[in-house]
Amino acid sequence: MIQTFFKRFALEIAVILALVVICAVEPGFLSMRNFRNILMIACPLMIMGIGFSICLINGIHDFSCASIAALAGVIAASLSQSEEASRKMFSDVITLPLPAVLGVALVIALAAALLHSVFTTFGKVPSFISSIALGGAFTGIISFYLELPEGGYRVLSGFSEGFSALGSLFFGGKGVYAFPLQAVILIALLAAFFVVMNYLKIGTYFNGLQNFNAPNKLALFIKIFIIFALANVLYTFAGCLEASRQNRVGVGFWSDALFSVVAGTLLGTVSVKGGKGTVIHAAVGIFLISALQYALVFIGAQSGIQKIAICALMIAAVIVDRTQTSRRATPFPLEQEKNPAE
């Protein structure tokens, strides 16, 4: 049993040992302030990772997650600029309240989910191809949206109190032991998804590989749309949290998020083949990746070394994952056909 544990979580243990070594070399790294900084960086990534891991567990490779999050974050930020903002994007439009801003982000999430579901189900486009195409399109929309008439691109800042609170509100004051609102939201989401995916019947419908060749395309479309919609809502909310945390948004906003989310999800033993893993493990893997990246920056490692280390972990995670998928395709209530693999 112990041997199986160490074999399954070998890479996570290796990252933890690397962090222990860094703490021994640089004792100043081991501080509550650094832990809180890592948590603040990791929370939006982990929320995005919940959505990405749900897709991956269902056999869907959704590489548009960071682009959807960035688009939602940019649009939400543009609608949340306060009246006192120095270069307000929409000078003639009043600052929208936070619920309205999140409502706009929700519309973006559902529209993206609809497009992705149509391409995947009826267009029979592999999910990784459609997600890359949609991700590129969303990145282009961001550039077009922020482009200035005189050339160059706009940088958004000066947000309303409600929007700023998403990434800057702490419980317990502003000291090093204050607990960020983002972490509270993350814990609530992880608990909810853990219960739904493991203990409720509806969770079993979205907790295994999907049969993309199912003859009942309408039932398949409904199922795939629900998966994409759920994931995209998480992406867009993560984008809003990150825009609020950074308090400054422009072209290239959160461009490195996909790298960290994919690497962390695979590190968290979610199988690239689908059908295996949990959102809890994915979140832990993303936190460890964020901690390792922060630690490498802390000790002054070059950015190239940081990327090489994360890429090596990503490749190693795929190599270590030798277990066959552990869950069969699960039927939707309207979809009763059998998995052809049975």
mmCIF file with all atom_site columns, N, CA and C in Angstrom, residues 8 56-57 209 269-278 321-327:
data_model
loop_
_atom_site.group_PDB
_atom_site.id
_atom_site.type_symbol
_atom_site.label_atom_id
_atom_site.label_alt_id
_atom_site.label_comp_id
_atom_site.label_asym_id
_atom_site.label_entity_id
_atom_site.label_seq_id
_atom_site.pdbx_PDB_ins_code
_atom_site.Cartn_x
_atom_site.Cartn_y
_atom_site.Cartn_z
_atom_site.occupancy
_atom_site.B_iso_or_equiv
_atom_site.pdbx_formal_charge
_atom_site.auth_seq_id
_atom_site.auth_comp_id
_atom_site.auth_asym_id
_atom_site.auth_atom_id
_atom_site.pdbx_PDB_model_num
ATOM 1  N N  . ARG A 1 8   ? 2.303   6.422  -6.987  1.00 0.00 ? 8   ARG A N  1
ATOM 2  C CA . ARG A 1 8   ? 1.257   7.257  -7.562  1.00 0.00 ? 8   ARG A CA 1
ATOM 3  C C  . ARG A 1 8   ? 1.581   8.736  -7.414  1.00 0.00 ? 8   ARG A C  1
ATOM 4  N N  . LEU A 1 56  ? -10.874 17.174 -18.623 1.00 0.00 ? 56  LEU A N  1
ATOM 5  C CA . LEU A 1 56  ? -9.892  16.130 -18.894 1.00 0.00 ? 56  LEU A CA 1
ATOM 6  C C  . LEU A 1 56  ? -10.366 14.776 -18.399 1.00 0.00 ? 56  LEU A C  1
ATOM 7  N N  . ILE A 1 57  ? -10.996 14.745 -17.232 1.00 0.00 ? 57  ILE A N  1
ATOM 8  C CA . ILE A 1 57  ? -11.534 13.487 -16.704 1.00 0.00 ? 57  ILE A CA 1
ATOM 9  C C  . ILE A 1 57  ? -12.572 12.905 -17.666 1.00 0.00 ? 57  ILE A C  1
ATOM 10 N N  . LEU A 1 209 ? -15.117 8.880  -19.082 1.00 0.00 ? 209 LEU A N  1
ATOM 11 C CA . LEU A 1 209 ? -14.917 9.131  -20.503 1.00 0.00 ? 209 LEU A CA 1
ATOM 12 C C  . LEU A 1 209 ? -16.236 9.203  -21.254 1.00 0.00 ? 209 LEU A C  1
ATOM 13 N N  . THR A 1 269 ? -1.995  13.973 -10.884 1.00 0.00 ? 269 THR A N  1
ATOM 14 C CA . THR A 1 269 ? -2.384  12.601 -11.266 1.00 0.00 ? 269 THR A CA 1
ATOM 15 C C  . THR A 1 269 ? -3.692  12.522 -12.039 1.00 0.00 ? 269 THR A C  1
ATOM 16 N N  . VAL A 1 270 ? -4.124  13.628 -12.660 1.00 0.00 ? 270 VAL A N  1
ATOM 17 C CA . VAL A 1 270 ? -5.261  13.546 -13.576 1.00 0.00 ? 270 VAL A CA 1
ATOM 18 C C  . VAL A 1 270 ? -4.717  13.039 -14.904 1.00 0.00 ? 270 VAL A C  1
ATOM 19 N N  . SER A 1 271 ? -5.278  11.942 -15.405 1.00 0.00 ? 271 SER A N  1
ATOM 20 C CA . SER A 1 271 ? -4.730  11.283 -16.585 1.00 0.00 ? 271 SER A CA 1
ATOM 21 C C  . SER A 1 271 ? -4.980  12.091 -17.846 1.00 0.00 ? 271 SER A C  1
ATOM 22 N N  . VAL A 1 272 ? -3.949  12.222 -18.677 1.00 0.00 ? 272 VAL A N  1
ATOM 23 C CA . VAL A 1 272 ? -4.105  12.914 -19.956 1.00 0.00 ? 272 VAL A CA 1
ATOM 24 C C  . VAL A 1 272 ? -5.017  12.129 -20.888 1.00 0.00 ? 272 VAL A C  1
ATOM 25 N N  . LYS A 1 273 ? -5.184  10.843 -20.619 1.00 0.00 ? 273 LYS A N  1
ATOM 26 C CA . LYS A 1 273 ? -6.069  10.001 -21.424 1.00 0.00 ? 273 LYS A CA 1
ATOM 27 C C  . LYS A 1 273 ? -7.515  10.099 -20.970 1.00 0.00 ? 273 LYS A C  1
ATOM 28 N N  . GLY A 1 274 ? -7.738  10.754 -19.832 1.00 0.00 ? 274 GLY A N  1
ATOM 29 C CA . GLY A 1 274 ? -9.091  10.893 -19.323 1.00 0.00 ? 274 GLY A CA 1
ATOM 30 C C  . GLY A 1 274 ? -9.504  9.722  -18.454 1.00 0.00 ? 274 GLY A C  1
ATOM 31 N N  . GLY A 1 275 ? -10.605 9.907  -17.740 1.00 0.00 ? 275 GLY A N  1
ATOM 32 C CA . GLY A 1 275 ? -11.175 8.823  -16.965 1.00 0.00 ? 275 GLY A CA 1
ATOM 33 C C  . GLY A 1 275 ? -10.552 8.593  -15.609 1.00 0.00 ? 275 GLY A C  1
ATOM 34 N N  . LYS A 1 276 ? -9.539  9.381  -15.230 1.00 0.00 ? 276 LYS A N  1
ATOM 35 C CA . LYS A 1 276 ? -8.878  9.151  -13.946 1.00 0.00 ? 276 LYS A CA 1
ATOM 36 C C  . LYS A 1 276 ? -8.446  10.477 -13.345 1.00 0.00 ? 276 LYS A C  1
ATOM 37 N N  . GLY A 1 277 ? -8.685  10.641 -12.037 1.00 0.00 ? 277 GLY A N  1
ATOM 38 C CA . GLY A 1 277 ? -8.261  11.848 -11.343 1.00 0.00 ? 277 GLY A CA 1
ATOM 39 C C  . GLY A 1 277 ? -9.417  12.523 -10.641 1.00 0.00 ? 277 GLY A C  1
ATOM 40 N N  . THR A 1 278 ? -9.089  13.514 -9.810  1.00 0.00 ? 278 THR A N  1
ATOM 41 C CA . THR A 1 278 ? -10.098 14.271 -9.085  1.00 0.00 ? 278 THR A CA 1
ATOM 42 C C  . THR A 1 278 ? -9.724  15.748 -9.102  1.00 0.00 ? 278 THR A C  1
ATOM 43 N N  . ASP A 1 321 ? 2.134   8.192  -15.825 1.00 0.00 ? 321 ASP A N  1
ATOM 44 C CA . ASP A 1 321 ? 0.735   7.768  -15.920 1.00 0.00 ? 321 ASP A CA 1
ATOM 45 C C  . ASP A 1 321 ? 0.608   6.580  -16.870 1.00 0.00 ? 321 ASP A C  1
ATOM 46 N N  . ARG A 1 322 ? 0.823   5.405  -16.356 1.00 0.00 ? 322 ARG A N  1
ATOM 47 C CA . ARG A 1 322 ? 0.756   4.180  -17.167 1.00 0.00 ? 322 ARG A CA 1
ATOM 48 C C  . ARG A 1 322 ? -0.535  3.403  -16.927 1.00 0.00 ? 322 ARG A C  1
ATOM 49 N N  . THR A 1 323 ? -1.331  3.858  -16.001 1.00 0.00 ? 323 THR A N  1
ATOM 50 C CA . THR A 1 323 ? -2.564  3.151  -15.658 1.00 0.00 ? 323 THR A CA 1
ATOM 51 C C  . THR A 1 323 ? -3.615  3.375  -16.725 1.00 0.00 ? 323 THR A C  1
ATOM 52 N N  . GLN A 1 324 ? -4.299  2.344  -17.113 1.00 0.00 ? 324 GLN A N  1
ATOM 53 C CA . GLN A 1 324 ? -5.393  2.477  -18.069 1.00 0.00 ? 324 GLN A CA 1
ATOM 54 C C  . GLN A 1 324 ? -6.532  3.261  -17.430 1.00 0.00 ? 324 GLN A C  1
ATOM 55 N N  . THR A 1 325 ? -7.367  3.894  -18.252 1.00 0.00 ? 325 THR A N  1
ATOM 56 C CA . THR A 1 325 ? -8.488  4.671  -17.728 1.00 0.00 ? 325 THR A CA 1
ATOM 57 C C  . THR A 1 325 ? -9.364  3.776  -16.862 1.00 0.00 ? 325 THR A C  1
ATOM 58 N N  . SER A 1 326 ? -9.760  4.320  -15.723 1.00 0.00 ? 326 SER A N  1
ATOM 59 C CA . SER A 1 326 ? -10.449 3.509  -14.727 1.00 0.00 ? 326 SER A CA 1
ATOM 60 C C  . SER A 1 326 ? -11.960 3.647  -14.768 1.00 0.00 ? 326 SER A C  1
ATOM 61 N N  . ARG A 1 327 ? -12.470 4.542  -15.619 1.00 0.00 ? 327 ARG A N  1
ATOM 62 C CA . ARG A 1 327 ? -13.917 4.719  -15.678 1.00 0.00 ? 327 ARG A CA 1
ATOM 63 C C  . ARG A 1 327 ? -14.397 4.546  -17.106 1.00 0.00 ? 327 ARG A C  1
#
